[in-house]
Each structure stands twice: as C-alpha cells, then as structure tokens.
mmCIF file of C-alpha atoms in Angstrom:
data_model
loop_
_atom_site.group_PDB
_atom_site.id
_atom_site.type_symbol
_atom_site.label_atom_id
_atom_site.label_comp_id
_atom_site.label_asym_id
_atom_site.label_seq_id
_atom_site.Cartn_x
_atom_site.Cartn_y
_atom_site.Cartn_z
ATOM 1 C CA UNK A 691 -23.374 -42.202 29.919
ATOM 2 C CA UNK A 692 -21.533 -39.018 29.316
ATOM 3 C CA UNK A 693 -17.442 -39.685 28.140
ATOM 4 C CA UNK A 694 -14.975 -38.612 30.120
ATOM 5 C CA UNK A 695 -13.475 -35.323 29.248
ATOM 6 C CA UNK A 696 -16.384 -34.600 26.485
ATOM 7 C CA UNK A 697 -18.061 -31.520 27.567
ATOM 8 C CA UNK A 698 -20.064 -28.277 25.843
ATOM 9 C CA UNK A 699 -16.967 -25.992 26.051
ATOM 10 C CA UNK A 700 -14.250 -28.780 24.607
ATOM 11 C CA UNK A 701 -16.598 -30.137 21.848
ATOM 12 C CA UNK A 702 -16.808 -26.267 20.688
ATOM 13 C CA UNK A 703 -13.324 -25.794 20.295
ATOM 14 C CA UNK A 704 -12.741 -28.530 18.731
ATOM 15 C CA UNK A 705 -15.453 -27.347 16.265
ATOM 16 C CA UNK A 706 -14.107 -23.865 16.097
ATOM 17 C CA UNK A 707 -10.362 -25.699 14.562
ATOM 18 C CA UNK A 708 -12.411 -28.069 12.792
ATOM 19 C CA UNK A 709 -13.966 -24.969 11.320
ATOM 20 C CA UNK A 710 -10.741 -23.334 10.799
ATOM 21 C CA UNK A 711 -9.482 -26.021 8.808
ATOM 22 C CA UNK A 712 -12.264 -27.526 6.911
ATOM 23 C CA UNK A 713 -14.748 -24.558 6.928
ATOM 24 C CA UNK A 714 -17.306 -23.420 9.260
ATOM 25 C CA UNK A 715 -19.834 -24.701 6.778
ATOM 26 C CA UNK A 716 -18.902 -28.276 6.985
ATOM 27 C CA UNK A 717 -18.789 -28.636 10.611
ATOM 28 C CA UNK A 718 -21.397 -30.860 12.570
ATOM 29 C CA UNK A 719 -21.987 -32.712 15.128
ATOM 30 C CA UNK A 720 -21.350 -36.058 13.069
ATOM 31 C CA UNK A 721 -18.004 -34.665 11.954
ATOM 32 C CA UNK A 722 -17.156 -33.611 15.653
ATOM 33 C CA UNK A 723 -18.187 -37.203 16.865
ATOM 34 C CA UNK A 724 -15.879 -38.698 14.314
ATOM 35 C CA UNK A 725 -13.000 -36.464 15.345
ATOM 36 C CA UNK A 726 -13.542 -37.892 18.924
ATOM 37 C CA UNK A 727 -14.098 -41.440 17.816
ATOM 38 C CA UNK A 728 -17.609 -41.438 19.468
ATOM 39 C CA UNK A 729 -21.046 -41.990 18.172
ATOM 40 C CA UNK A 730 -23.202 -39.154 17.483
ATOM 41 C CA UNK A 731 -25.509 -39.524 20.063
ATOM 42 C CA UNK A 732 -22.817 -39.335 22.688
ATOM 43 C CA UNK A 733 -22.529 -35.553 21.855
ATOM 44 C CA UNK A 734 -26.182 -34.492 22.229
ATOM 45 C CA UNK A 735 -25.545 -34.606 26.332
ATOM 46 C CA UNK A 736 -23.182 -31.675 24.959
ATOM 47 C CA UNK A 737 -24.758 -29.375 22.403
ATOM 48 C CA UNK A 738 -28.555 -30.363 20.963
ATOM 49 C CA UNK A 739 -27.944 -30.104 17.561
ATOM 50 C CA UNK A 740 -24.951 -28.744 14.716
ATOM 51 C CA UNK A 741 -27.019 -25.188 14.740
ATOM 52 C CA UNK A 742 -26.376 -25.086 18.323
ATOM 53 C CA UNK A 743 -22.906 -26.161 17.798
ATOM 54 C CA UNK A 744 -22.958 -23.463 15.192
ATOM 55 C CA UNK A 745 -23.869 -21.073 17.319
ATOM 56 C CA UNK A 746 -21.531 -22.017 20.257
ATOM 57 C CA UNK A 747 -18.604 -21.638 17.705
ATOM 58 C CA UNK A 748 -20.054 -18.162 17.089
ATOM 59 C CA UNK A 749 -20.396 -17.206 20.651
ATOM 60 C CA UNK A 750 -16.663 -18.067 20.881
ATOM 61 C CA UNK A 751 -15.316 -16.274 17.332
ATOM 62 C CA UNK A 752 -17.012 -13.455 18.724
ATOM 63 C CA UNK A 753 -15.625 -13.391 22.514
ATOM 64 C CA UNK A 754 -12.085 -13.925 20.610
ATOM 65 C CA UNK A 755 -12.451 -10.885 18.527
ATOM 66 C CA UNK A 756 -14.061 -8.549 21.279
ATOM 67 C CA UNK A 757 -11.364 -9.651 23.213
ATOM 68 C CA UNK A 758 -8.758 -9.216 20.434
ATOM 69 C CA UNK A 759 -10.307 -5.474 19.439
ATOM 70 C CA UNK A 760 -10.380 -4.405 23.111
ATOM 71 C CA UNK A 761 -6.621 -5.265 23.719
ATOM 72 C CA UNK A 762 -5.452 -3.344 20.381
ATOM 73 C CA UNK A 763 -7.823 -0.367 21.441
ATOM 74 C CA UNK A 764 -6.501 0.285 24.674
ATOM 75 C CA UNK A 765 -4.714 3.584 24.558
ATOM 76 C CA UNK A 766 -5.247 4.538 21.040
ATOM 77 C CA UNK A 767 -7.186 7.050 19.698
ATOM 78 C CA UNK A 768 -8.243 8.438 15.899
ATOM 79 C CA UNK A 769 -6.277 6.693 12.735
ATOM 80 C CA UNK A 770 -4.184 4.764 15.339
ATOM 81 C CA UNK A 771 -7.031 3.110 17.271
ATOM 82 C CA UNK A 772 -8.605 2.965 13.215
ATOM 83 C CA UNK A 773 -6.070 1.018 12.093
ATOM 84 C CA UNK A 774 -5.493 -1.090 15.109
ATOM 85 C CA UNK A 775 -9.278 -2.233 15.104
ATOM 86 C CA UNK A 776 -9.460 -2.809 11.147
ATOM 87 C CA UNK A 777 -5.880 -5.067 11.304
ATOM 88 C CA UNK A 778 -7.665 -6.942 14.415
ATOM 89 C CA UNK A 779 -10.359 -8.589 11.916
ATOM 90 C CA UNK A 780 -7.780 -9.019 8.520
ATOM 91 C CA UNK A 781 -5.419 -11.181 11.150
ATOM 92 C CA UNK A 782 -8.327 -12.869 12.966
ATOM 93 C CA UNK A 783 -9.927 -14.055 9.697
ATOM 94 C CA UNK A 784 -6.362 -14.445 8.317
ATOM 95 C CA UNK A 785 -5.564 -16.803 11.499
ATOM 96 C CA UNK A 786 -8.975 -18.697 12.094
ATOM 97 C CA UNK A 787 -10.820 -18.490 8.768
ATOM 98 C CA UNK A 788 -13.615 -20.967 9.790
ATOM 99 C CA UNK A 789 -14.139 -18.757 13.026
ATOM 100 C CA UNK A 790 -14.855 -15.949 11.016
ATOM 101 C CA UNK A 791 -17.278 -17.002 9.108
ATOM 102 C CA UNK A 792 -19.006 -18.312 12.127
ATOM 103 C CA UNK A 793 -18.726 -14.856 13.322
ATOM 104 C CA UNK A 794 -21.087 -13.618 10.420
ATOM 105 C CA UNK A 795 -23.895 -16.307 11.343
ATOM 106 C CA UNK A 796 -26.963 -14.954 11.977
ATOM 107 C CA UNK A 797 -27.797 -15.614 15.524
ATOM 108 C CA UNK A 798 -31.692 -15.639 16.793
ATOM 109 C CA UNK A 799 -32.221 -12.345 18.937
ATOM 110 C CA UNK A 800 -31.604 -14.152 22.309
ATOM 111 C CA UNK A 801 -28.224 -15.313 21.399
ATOM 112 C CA UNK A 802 -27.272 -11.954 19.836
ATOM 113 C CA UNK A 803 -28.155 -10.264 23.004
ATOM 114 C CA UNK A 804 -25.761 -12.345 25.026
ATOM 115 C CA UNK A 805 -23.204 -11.885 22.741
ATOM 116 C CA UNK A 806 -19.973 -10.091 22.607
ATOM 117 C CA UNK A 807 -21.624 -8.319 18.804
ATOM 118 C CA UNK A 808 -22.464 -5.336 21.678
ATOM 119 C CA UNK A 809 -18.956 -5.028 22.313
ATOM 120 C CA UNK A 810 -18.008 -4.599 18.598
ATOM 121 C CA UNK A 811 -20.686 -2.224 17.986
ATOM 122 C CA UNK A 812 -19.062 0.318 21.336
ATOM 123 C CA UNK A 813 -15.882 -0.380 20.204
ATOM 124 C CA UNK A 814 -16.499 1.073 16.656
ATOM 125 C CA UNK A 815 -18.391 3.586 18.292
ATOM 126 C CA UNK A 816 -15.645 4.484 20.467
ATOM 127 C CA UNK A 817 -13.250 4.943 17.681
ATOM 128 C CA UNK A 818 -15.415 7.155 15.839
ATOM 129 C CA UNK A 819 -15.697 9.398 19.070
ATOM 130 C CA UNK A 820 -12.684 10.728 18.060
ATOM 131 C CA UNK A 821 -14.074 11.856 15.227
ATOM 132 C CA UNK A 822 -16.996 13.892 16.581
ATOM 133 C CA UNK A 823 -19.390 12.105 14.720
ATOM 134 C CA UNK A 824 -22.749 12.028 16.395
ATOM 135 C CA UNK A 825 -26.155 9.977 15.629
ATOM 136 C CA UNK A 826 -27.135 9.380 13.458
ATOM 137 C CA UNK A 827 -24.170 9.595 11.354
ATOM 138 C CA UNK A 828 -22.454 7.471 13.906
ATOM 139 C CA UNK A 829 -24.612 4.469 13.302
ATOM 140 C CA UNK A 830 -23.959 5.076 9.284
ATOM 141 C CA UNK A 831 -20.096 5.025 10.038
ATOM 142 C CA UNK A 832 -20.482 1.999 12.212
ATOM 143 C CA UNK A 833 -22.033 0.520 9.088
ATOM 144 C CA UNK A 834 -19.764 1.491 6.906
ATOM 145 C CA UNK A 835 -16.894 0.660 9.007
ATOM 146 C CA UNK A 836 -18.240 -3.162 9.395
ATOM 147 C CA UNK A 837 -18.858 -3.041 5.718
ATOM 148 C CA UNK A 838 -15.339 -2.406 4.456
ATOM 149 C CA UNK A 839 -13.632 -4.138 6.960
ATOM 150 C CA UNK A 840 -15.832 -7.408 5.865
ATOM 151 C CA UNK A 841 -15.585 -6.853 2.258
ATOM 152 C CA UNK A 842 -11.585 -6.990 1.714
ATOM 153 C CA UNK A 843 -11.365 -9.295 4.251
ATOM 154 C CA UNK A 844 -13.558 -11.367 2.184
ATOM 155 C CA UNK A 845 -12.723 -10.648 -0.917
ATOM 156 C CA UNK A 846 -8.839 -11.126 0.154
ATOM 157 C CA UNK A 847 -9.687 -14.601 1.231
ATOM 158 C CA UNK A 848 -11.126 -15.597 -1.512
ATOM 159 C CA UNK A 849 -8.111 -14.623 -3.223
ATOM 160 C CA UNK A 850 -9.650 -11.488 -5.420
ATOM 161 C CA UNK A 851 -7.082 -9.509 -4.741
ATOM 162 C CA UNK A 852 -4.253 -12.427 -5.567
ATOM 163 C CA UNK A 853 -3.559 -11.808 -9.108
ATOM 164 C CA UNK A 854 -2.311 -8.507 -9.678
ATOM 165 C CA UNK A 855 -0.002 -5.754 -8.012
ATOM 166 C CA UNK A 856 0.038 -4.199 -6.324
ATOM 167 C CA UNK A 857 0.346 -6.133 -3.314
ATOM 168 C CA UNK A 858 -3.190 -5.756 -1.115
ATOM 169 C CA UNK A 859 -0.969 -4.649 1.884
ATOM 170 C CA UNK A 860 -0.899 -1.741 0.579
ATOM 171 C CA UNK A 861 -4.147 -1.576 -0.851
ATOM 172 C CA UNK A 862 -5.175 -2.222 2.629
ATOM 173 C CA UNK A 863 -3.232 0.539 3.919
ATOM 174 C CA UNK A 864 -4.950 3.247 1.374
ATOM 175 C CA UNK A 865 -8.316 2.291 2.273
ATOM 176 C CA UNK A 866 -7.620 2.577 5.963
ATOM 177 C CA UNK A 867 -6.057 6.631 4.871
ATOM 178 C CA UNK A 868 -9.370 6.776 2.542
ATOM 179 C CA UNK A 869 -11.634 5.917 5.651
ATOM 180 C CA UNK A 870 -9.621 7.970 8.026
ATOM 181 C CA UNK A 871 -9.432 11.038 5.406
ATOM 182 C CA UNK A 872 -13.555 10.582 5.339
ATOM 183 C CA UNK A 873 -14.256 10.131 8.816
ATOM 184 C CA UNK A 874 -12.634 13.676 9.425
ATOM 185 C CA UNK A 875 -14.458 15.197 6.699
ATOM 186 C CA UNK A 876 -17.705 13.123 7.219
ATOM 187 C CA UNK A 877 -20.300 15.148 4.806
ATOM 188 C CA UNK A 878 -23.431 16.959 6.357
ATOM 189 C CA UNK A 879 -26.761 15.749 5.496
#
C-alpha cells in the first residue's frame, strides 16, 4: 500500500534539504524513511534504490541551477552576463550545499542526456559568444570556466579561504576581472 501524500517528486525534496543539511553523501533512502516515520520498504513504490534517489536529487540541483543561470543571463552580455553566471553557482552552493554536491554526481549517460547539464554547457557557451571565441577554444573556455567556478566554490566551502584577509569577496571579484581580462585576450594556438 502506497502512503498517502508519499510520492517520487516529494520524497526527492525532502532528500534534496536533507542533503542540504546533513550532506548529500549521507542521504538514503533509510534516512528519508525515518524522516517520514515510515519503513523503508514503503519508499521503494517511490524511488528503487538511494542511487536513484541520488540521482533524482541531481536531476533537481541541476533544473534549479539551469533555471537560476538562465534568469541572471537574460539581457546580459560579456563581464556582466560573466559575473552574473559565476555568482549564480557561489550563492546556489552557498544556499543548498548538499544540492551542489549532488550536482557534481556522475550520472550514467541516459540520465545526463535528460538533464538540464545541456543547458549549462549553452549557457557558458553563450557567454563566451561575446567573446568571439570559436571551437575549439570555446570548449577549452567552457572547461575552464566550470573549473574555476567549482574550485573556489569548493575550496570556499570548505573554509580554505577562511583564515586570512583579505576577505574572498574580493578575491572572488579579481578572479572574475582575471577571467574576463583572459577571455578578451584568449591566446592563439
């Protein structure tokens, strides 16, 4: 018998804030059924196992960010629309830390085709359209782009950047000038 109100798009959700506030690591289906005072097997109706749970919570972190990037894009161009898309992931991770590191899980090729990972890829791409780069440097700037963006964010998580001055606001803010200052004077092969 399935529980009233249970279904796949609630129980991810509620995984997704569980994620957020214990870590996306520790969330599974056992720790979703005892957040809904249920037993386990109640759930499997739902989602068929915590890597499909996972991966739902993905699917979603993903859609939110897409979503997210598209609205801050919309009428900006160059540094603007730079800046814009890089301060989309800081606050995302900032605001739902277990979503984004479900939004680095490595999905199976299926999943990552139905994704909303094609929509970050254009949307970087469309950015660096104002910079007349063209493949395959585009694909290395994409790269890049995805890199650095991951790499504070992470690192500022984790608190790396905590313990001295100055602040990482405005270390932020210099390596946004530092990729904007590149991306106009992109090197030739």
């Amino acid at each position: 018998m399935v529980r009233a109100g249970l279904t796949t798009e609630r129980l991810t959700r509620a995984g997704a804030e569980l994620a957020d506030e214990v870590g996306f690591d520790q969330v599974t289906v056992s720790a979703l059924a005892r957040q809904f005072d249920v037993k386990v097997a109640s759930l499997y109706s739902h989602v068929k196992s915590s890597h499909d749970l996972k991966t739902r919570i993905a699917l979603l972190a993903l859609d939110e960010l897409a979503d997210r990037g598209a609205a801050a894009l919309a009428g900006r161009a160059g540094k603007d629309a730079l800046t814009a898309f890089a301060n989309v992931y800081r606050d995302y991770a900032r605001e739902h830390p277990g979503r984004y590191a479900a939004a680095q899980l490595r999905l199976d090729p299926e999943a990552a085709a139905a994704s909303a990972g094609g929509r970050h890829s254009q949307m970087t791409r469309a950015i660096l359209r104002g910079y007349d780069l063209v493949e395959p440097d585009q694909t290395h700037a994409v790269r890049m782009l995805g890199s650095v963006f991951h790499g504070y964010v992470s690192l500022e998580m984790s608190g790396g950047f905590s313990h001295s001055a100055p602040d990482s606001q405005e270390s932020w803010s210099r390596v946004l000038d530092a990729l904007d200052s590149l991306l106009r004077n992109w090197p030739a092969p």
